[in-house]
Tab-separated table of C-alpha atoms in Angstrom:
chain	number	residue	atom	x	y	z
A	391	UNK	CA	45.645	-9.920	-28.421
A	392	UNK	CA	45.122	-6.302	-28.165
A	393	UNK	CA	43.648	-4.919	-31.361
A	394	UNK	CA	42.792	-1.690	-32.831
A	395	UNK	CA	39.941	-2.389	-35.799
A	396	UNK	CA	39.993	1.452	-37.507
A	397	UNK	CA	37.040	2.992	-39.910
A	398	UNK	CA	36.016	5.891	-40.966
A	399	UNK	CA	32.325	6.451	-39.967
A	400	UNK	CA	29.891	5.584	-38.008
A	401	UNK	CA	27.172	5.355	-40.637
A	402	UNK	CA	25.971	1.721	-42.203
A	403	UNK	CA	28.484	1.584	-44.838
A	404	UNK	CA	29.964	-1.615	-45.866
A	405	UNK	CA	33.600	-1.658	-44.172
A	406	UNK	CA	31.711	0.117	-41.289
A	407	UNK	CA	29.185	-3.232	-40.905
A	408	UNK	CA	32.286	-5.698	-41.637
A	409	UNK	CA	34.580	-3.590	-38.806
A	410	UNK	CA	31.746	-4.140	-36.134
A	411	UNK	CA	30.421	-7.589	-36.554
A	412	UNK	CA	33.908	-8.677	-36.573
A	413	UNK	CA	35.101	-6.935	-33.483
A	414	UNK	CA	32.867	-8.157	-31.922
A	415	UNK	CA	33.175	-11.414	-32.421
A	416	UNK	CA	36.872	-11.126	-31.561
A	417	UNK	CA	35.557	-10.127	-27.952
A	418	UNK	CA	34.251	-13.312	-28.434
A	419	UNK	CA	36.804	-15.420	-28.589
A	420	UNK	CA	38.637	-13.398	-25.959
A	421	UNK	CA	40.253	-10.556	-27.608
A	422	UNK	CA	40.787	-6.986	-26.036
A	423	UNK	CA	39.571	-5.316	-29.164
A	424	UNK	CA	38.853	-1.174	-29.660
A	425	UNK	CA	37.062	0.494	-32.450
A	426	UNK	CA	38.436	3.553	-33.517
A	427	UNK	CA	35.900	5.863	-36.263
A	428	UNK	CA	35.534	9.657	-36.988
A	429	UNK	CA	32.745	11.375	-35.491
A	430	UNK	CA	31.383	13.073	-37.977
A	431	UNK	CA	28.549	15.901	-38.105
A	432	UNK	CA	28.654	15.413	-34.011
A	433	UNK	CA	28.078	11.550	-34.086
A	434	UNK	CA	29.806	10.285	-30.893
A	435	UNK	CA	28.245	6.555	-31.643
A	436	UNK	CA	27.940	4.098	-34.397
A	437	UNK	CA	24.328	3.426	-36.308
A	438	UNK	CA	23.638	0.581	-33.890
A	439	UNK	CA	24.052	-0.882	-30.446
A	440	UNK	CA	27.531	-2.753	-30.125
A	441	UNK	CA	28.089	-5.178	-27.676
A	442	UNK	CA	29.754	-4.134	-24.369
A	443	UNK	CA	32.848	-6.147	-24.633
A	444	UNK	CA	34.181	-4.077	-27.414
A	445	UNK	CA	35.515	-0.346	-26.336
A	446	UNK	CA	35.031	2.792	-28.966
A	447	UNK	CA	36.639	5.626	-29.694
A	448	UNK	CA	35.309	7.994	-31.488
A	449	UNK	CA	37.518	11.360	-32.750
A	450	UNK	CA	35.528	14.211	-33.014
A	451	UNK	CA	35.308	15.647	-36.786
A	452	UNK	CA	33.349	18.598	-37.728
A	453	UNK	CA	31.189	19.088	-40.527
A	454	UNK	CA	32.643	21.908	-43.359
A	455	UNK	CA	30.071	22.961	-46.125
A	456	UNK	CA	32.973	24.859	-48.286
A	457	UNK	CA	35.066	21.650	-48.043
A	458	UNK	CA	35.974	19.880	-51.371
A	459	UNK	CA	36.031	16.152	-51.236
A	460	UNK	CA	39.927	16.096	-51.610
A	461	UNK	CA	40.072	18.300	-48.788
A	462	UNK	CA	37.424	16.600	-46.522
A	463	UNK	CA	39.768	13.595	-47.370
A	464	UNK	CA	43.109	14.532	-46.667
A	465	UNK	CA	41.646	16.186	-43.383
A	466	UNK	CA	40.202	12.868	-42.421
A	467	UNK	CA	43.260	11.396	-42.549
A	468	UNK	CA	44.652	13.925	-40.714
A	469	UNK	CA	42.607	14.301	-38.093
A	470	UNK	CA	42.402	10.225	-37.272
A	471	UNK	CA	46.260	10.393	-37.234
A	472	UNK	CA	46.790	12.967	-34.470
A	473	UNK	CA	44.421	11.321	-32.280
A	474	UNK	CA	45.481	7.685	-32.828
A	475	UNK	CA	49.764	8.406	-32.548
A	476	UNK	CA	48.682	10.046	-29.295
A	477	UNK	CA	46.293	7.384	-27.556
A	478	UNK	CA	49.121	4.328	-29.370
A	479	UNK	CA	51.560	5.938	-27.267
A	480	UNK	CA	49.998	5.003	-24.265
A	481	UNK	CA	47.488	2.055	-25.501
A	482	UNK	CA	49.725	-0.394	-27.885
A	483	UNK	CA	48.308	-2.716	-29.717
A	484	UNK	CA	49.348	-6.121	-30.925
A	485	UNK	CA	47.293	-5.363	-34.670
A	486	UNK	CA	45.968	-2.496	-36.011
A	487	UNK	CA	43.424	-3.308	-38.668
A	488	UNK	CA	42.027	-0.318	-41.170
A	489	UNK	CA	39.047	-0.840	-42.920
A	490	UNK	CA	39.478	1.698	-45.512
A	491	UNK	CA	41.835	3.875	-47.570
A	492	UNK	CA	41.346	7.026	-44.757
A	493	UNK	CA	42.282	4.198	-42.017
A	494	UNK	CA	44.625	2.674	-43.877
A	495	UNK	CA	46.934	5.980	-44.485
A	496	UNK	CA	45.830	7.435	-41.181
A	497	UNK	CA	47.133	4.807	-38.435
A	498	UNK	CA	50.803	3.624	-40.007
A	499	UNK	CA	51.809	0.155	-40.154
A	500	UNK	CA	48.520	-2.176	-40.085
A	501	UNK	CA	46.966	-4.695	-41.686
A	502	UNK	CA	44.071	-3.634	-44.364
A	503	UNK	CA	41.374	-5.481	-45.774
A	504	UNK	CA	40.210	-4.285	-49.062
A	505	UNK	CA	37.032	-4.436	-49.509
A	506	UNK	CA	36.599	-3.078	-53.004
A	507	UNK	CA	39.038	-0.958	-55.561
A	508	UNK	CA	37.342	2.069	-57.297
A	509	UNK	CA	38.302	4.648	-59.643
A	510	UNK	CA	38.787	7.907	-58.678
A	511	UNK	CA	39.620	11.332	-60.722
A	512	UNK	CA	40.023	13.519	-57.401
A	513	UNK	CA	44.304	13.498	-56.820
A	514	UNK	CA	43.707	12.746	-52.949
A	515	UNK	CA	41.960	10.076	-53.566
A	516	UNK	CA	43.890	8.711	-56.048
A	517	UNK	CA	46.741	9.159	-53.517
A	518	UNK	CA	44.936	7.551	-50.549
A	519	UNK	CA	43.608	4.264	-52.597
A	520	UNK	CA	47.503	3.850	-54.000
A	521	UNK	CA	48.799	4.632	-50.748
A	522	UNK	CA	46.142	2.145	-48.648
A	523	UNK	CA	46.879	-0.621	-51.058
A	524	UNK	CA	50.602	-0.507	-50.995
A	525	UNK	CA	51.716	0.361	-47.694
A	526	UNK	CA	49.936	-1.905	-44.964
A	527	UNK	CA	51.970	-4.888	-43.630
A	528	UNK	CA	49.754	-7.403	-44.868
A	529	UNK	CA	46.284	-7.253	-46.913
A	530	UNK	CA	43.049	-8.987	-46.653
A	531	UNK	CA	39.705	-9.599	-49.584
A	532	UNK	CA	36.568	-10.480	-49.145
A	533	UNK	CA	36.462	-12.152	-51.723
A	534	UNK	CA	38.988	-13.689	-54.154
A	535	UNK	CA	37.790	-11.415	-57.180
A	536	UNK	CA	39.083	-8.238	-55.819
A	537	UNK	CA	42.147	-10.036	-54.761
A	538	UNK	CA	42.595	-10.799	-58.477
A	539	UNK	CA	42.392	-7.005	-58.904
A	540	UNK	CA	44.992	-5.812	-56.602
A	541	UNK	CA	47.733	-8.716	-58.112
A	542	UNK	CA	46.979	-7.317	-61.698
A	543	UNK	CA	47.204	-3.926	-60.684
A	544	UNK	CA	49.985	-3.617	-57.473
A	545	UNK	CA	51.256	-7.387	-57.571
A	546	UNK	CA	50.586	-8.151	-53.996
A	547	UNK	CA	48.625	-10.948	-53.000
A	548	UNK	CA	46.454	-10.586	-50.267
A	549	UNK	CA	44.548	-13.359	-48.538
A	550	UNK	CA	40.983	-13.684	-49.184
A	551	UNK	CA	38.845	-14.035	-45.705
A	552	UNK	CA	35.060	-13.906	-47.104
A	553	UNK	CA	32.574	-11.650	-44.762
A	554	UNK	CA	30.257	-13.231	-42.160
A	555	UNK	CA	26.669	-12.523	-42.236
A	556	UNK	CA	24.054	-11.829	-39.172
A	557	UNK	CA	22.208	-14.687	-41.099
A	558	UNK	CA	19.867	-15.251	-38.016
A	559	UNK	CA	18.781	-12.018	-37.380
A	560	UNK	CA	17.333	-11.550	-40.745
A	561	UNK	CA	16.336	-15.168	-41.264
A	562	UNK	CA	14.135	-13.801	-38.111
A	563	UNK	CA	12.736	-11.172	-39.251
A	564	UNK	CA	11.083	-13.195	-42.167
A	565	UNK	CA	9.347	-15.859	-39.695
A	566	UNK	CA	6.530	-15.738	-37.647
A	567	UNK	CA	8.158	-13.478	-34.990
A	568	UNK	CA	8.469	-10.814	-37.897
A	569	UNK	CA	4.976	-10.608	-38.874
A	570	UNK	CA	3.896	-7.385	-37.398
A	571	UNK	CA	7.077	-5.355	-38.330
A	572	UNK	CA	6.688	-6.846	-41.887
A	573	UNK	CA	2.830	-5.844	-42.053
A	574	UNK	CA	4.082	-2.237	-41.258
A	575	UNK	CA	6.238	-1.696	-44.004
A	576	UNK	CA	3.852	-3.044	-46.302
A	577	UNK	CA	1.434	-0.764	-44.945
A	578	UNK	CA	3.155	2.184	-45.412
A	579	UNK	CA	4.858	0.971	-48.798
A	580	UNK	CA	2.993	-1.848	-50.535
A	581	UNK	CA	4.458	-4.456	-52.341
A	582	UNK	CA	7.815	-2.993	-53.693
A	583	UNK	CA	11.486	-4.126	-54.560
A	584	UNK	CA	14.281	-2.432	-52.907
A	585	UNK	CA	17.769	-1.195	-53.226
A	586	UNK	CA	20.200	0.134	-49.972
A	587	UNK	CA	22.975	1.890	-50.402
A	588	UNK	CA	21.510	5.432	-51.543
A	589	UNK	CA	21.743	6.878	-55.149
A	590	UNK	CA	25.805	6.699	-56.537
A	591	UNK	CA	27.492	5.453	-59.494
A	592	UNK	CA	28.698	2.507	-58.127
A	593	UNK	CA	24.932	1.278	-57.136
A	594	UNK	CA	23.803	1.298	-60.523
A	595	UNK	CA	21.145	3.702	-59.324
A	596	UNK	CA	19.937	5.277	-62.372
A	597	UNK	CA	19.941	1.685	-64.538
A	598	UNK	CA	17.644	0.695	-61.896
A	599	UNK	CA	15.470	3.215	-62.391
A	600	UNK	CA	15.203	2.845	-65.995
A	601	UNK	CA	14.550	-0.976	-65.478
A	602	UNK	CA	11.933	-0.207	-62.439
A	603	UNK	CA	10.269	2.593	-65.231
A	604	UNK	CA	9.544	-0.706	-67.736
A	605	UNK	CA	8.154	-3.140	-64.776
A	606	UNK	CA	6.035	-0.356	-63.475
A	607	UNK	CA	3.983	-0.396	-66.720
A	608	UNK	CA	2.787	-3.893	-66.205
A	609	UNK	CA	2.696	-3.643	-62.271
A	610	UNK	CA	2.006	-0.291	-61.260
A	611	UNK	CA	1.192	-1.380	-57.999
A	612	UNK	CA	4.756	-1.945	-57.147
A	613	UNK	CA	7.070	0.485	-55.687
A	614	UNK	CA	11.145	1.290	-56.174
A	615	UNK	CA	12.478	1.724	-52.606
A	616	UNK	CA	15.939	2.897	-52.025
A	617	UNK	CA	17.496	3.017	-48.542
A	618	UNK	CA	20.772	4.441	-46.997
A	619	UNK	CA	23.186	6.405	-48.622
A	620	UNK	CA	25.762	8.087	-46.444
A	621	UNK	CA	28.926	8.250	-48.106
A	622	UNK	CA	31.901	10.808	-48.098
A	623	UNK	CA	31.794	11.572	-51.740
A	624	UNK	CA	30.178	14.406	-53.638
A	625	UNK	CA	27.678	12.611	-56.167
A	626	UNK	CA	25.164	15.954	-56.598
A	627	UNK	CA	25.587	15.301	-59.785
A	628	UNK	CA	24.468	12.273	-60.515
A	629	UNK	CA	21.796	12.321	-58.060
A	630	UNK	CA	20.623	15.374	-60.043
A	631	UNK	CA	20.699	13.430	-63.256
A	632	UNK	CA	18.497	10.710	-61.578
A	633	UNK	CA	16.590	12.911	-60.577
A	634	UNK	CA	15.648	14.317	-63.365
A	635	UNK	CA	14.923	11.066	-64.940
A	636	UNK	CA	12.749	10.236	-62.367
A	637	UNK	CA	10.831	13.331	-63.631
A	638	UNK	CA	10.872	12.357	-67.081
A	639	UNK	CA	9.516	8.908	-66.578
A	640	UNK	CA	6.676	10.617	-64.414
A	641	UNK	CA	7.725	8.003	-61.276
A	642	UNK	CA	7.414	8.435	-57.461
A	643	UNK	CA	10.488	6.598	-55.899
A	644	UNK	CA	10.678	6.158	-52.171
A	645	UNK	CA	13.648	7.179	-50.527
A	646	UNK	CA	13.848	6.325	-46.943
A	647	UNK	CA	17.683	7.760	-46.288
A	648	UNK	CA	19.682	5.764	-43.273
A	649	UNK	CA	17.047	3.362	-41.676
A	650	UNK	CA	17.229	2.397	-38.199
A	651	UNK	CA	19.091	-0.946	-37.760
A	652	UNK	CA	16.352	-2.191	-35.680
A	653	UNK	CA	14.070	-1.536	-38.506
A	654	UNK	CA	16.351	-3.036	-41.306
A	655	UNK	CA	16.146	-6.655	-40.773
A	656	UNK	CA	11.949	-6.548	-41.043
A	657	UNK	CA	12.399	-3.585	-44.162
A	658	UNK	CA	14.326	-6.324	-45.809
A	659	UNK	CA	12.365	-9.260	-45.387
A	660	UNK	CA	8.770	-7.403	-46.220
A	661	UNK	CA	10.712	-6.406	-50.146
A	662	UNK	CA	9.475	-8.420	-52.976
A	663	UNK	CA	12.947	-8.454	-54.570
A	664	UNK	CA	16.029	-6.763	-53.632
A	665	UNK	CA	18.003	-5.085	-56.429
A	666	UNK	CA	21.391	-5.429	-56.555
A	667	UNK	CA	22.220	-3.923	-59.694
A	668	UNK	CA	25.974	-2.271	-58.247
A	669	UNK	CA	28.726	-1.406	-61.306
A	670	UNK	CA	31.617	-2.724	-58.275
A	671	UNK	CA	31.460	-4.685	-55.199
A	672	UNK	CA	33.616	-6.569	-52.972
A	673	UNK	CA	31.140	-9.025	-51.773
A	674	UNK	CA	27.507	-8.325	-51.496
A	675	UNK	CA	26.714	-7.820	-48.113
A	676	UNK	CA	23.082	-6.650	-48.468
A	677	UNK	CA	22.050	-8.934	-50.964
A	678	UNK	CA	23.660	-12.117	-48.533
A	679	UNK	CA	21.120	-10.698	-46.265
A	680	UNK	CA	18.257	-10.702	-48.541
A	681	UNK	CA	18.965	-14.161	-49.043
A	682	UNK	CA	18.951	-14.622	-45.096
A	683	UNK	CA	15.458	-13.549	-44.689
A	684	UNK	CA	14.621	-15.317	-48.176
A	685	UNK	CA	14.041	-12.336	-50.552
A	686	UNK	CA	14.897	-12.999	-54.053
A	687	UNK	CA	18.222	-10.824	-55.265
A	688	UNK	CA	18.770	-9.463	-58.544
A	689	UNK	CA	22.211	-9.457	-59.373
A	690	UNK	CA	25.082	-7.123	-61.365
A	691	UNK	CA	27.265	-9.768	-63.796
A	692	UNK	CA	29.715	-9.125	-62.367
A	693	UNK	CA	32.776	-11.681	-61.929
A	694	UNK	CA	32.678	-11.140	-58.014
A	695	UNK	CA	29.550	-11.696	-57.488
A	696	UNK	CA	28.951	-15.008	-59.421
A	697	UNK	CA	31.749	-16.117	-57.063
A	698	UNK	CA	30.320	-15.439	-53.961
A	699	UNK	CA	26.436	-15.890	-54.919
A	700	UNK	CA	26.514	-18.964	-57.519
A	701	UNK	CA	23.156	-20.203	-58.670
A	702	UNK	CA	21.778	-18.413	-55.783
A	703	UNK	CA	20.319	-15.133	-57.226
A	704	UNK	CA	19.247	-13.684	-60.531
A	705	UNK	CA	21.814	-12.182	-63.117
A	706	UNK	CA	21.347	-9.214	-65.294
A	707	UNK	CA	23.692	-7.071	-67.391
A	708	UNK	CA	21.876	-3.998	-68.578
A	709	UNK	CA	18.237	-2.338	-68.574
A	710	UNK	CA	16.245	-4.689	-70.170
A	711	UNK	CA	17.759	-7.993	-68.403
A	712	UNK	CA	17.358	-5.900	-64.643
A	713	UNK	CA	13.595	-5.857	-65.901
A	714	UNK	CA	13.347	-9.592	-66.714
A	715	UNK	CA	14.821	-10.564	-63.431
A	716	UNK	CA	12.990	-8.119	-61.349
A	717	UNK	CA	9.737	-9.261	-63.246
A	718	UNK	CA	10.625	-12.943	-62.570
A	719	UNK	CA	11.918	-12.312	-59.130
A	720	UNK	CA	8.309	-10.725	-58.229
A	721	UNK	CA	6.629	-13.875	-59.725
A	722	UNK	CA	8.599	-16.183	-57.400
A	723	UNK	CA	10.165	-18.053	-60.446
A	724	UNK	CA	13.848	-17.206	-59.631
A	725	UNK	CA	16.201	-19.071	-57.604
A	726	UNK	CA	14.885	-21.454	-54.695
A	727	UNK	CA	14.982	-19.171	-51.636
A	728	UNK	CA	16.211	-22.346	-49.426
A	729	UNK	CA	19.660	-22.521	-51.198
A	730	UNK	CA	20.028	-18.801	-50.656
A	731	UNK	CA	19.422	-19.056	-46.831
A	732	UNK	CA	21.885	-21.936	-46.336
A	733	UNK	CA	24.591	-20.077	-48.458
A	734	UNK	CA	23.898	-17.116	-45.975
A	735	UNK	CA	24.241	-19.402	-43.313
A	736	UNK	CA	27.518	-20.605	-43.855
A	737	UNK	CA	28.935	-17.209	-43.917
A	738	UNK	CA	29.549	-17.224	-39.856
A	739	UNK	CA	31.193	-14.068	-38.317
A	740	UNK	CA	32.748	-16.413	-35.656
A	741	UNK	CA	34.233	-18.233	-37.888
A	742	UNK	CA	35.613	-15.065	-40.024
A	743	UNK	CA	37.179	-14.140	-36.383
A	744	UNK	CA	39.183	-17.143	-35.998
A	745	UNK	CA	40.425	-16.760	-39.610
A	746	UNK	CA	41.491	-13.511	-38.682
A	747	UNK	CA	42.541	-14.570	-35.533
A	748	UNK	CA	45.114	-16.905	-37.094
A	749	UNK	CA	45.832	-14.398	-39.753
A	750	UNK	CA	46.914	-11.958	-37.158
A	751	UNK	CA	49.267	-14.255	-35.503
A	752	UNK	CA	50.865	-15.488	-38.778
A	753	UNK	CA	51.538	-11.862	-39.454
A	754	UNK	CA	53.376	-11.057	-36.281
A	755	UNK	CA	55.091	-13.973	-36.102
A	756	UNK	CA	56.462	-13.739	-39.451
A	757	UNK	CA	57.003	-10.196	-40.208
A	758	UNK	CA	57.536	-11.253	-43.786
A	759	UNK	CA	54.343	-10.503	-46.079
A	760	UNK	CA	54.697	-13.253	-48.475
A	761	UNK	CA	55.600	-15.742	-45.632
A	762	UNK	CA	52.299	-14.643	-43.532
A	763	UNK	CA	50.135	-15.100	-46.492
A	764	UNK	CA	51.189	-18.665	-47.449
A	765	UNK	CA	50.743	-19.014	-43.558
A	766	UNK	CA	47.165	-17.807	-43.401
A	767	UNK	CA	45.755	-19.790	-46.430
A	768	UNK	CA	47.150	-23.349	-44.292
A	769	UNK	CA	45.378	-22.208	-41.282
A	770	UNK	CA	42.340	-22.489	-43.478
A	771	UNK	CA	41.401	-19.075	-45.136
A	772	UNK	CA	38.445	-19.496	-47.703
């Protein structure tokens, strides 16, 4: 098959992670697969190396400091459109896959996996999450949680594929072969738990804070280490408002911004605890990692990500249980670390490909939505 797999950055972002491991594991299993992302703020490539068998295209999208979000949004959309109807003219493709709600509204009839639903206040956003949900062909989850959510609030039923994880690369990065990289972080930080994804809303970022204020008093040796971040969004003020609680409480967070993906695996594995603390997810991504290179996770309660983590991490609903967990997490009396590496494990991105694969074909074959999902869950979708 020739397929089109369509995000909208280049930057280590959840659907952007998903899009790549997956494409390339279609080239793989013999697929003529092309990446299309915006460029934006001059990027003409993606945050890391991707292998050779998959082809990229990347539309150029400039950087606007008096843009509003909405704007920036709608242009997006815009902007992957023109380029896309022109180069499908004379490149079709047998699927086109979006990634996201720009994507999704940008590239016409496709398939979309959702990766999570948020709620937004900003009308084109509204517009494009509506739009992305309701319009594609067919619709994947990563997990059956958020599938839940889009038949209670659209009634569609999308298929749930779960996400694959680069289990061996960080399982690596904890082991002997790791040491060195390891010993630098530590160097330069110390013992310390860590969060990725930047400082938003949806990351629980300033709960975290509050929790890591409470631990610090009985291990002020440990540091609060927060990495990545890039996101479309405006979240000044918020960030402002951590900020200034960071002030208050008299603390010294780190905050690395985008790390190099070389550097991520060994930045993972040196953490004492990685906190997961996120208001919404779709899956977990990062913390499935954590659990790769056997770093204990501290969990949102949060319906999704009981179902994807089980007994393998630590739970906590609010300030005081982040503390506990964190506290307990540091002490190495959470979870056993060896059930969190073999649930990692099982999470295989070849195997994700060849549930898409089928996925795909039921689709085109069928034409009907209904029909291709009852199709897809015989062929074996988790």
């Amino acid at each position: 098959m020739r397929i089109a797999q369509v995000t909208y950055s280049t930057k280590p972002r959840g659907g952007v992670v998903h899009a790549l491991a997956l494409s390339e594991a279609l080239a793989r299993r013999g697929h003529d697969v092309t990446v299309w992302t915006l460029g934006r703020g001059g990027d003409q490539a993606f945050f890391r190396r991707v292998d050779a068998a998959v082809s990229i295209r990347v539309v150029p999208f400039e950087a606007r400091d008096d843009e509003s979000v909405g704007d920036r949004i709608q242009r997006s959309i815009e902007t992957m459109r023109a380029a896309f109807a022109r180069a499908r003219e004379d490149e079709p493709y047998d699927v086109v896959h979006a990634q996201d709600c720009i994507s999704a509204n940008a590239v016409g009839p496709c398939v979309r996996t959702i990766h999570h639903l948020d709620e937004f206040t900003t009308p084109q956003l509204v517009r494009c999450h509506d739009e992305a949900v309701r319009r594609p062909l067919a619709r994947l989850c990563v997990s059956t949680a958020v599938a839940a959510d889009v038949e209670a609030g659209w009634g569609l039923t999308p298929t749930v594929i779960p996400n694959g994880v680069d289990s061996a690369r960080f399982a690596a990065a904890s082991g002997p072969a790791g040491a060195a990289a390891r010993e630098r972080w530590h160097g330069r930080l110390g013992r310390y738990v860590l969060a990725l994804g930047g400082i938003e809303p949806r990351k629980g970022s300033l709960d975290l804070v509050e929790a890591y204020a409470r631990l610090r008093r009985g291990r002020p040796d440990v540091r609060l280490v927060f990495g990545g971040g890039e996101t479309l969004f405006d979240y000044r003020e918020y960030r402002a408002a951590v900020d200034a609680r960071v002030a208050e409480l008299g603390l010294d967070p780190v905050l690395l911004g985008v790390v190099d993906d070389d550097e991520l695996p060994s930045l993972v594995a040196a953490a004492g605890a990685l906190a997961f603390v996120s208001t919404k997810e779709g899956f977990g991504l990062a913390a499935m990692e954590a659990l790769a290179a056997g770093v204990p996770v501290v969990a949102r309660d949060l319906p999704v990500l009981r179902e994807v983590f089980g007994g393998t991490v630590a739970y906590a609903t609010d300030v005081p249980s982040i503390e506990e967990a964190l506290v307990a997490a540091l002490d190495g009396s959470g979870p056993p670390a060896g059930t969190g590496r073999a649930l990692a494990a099982s999470h295989d991105w070849d195997d994700v490909a060849r549930l898409h694969e089928r996925f795909y074909a039921a689709v085109g074959e069928e034409g009907d939505h209904g029909q291709a999902v009852d199709l897809a869950h015989r062929h074996g979708s988790r």
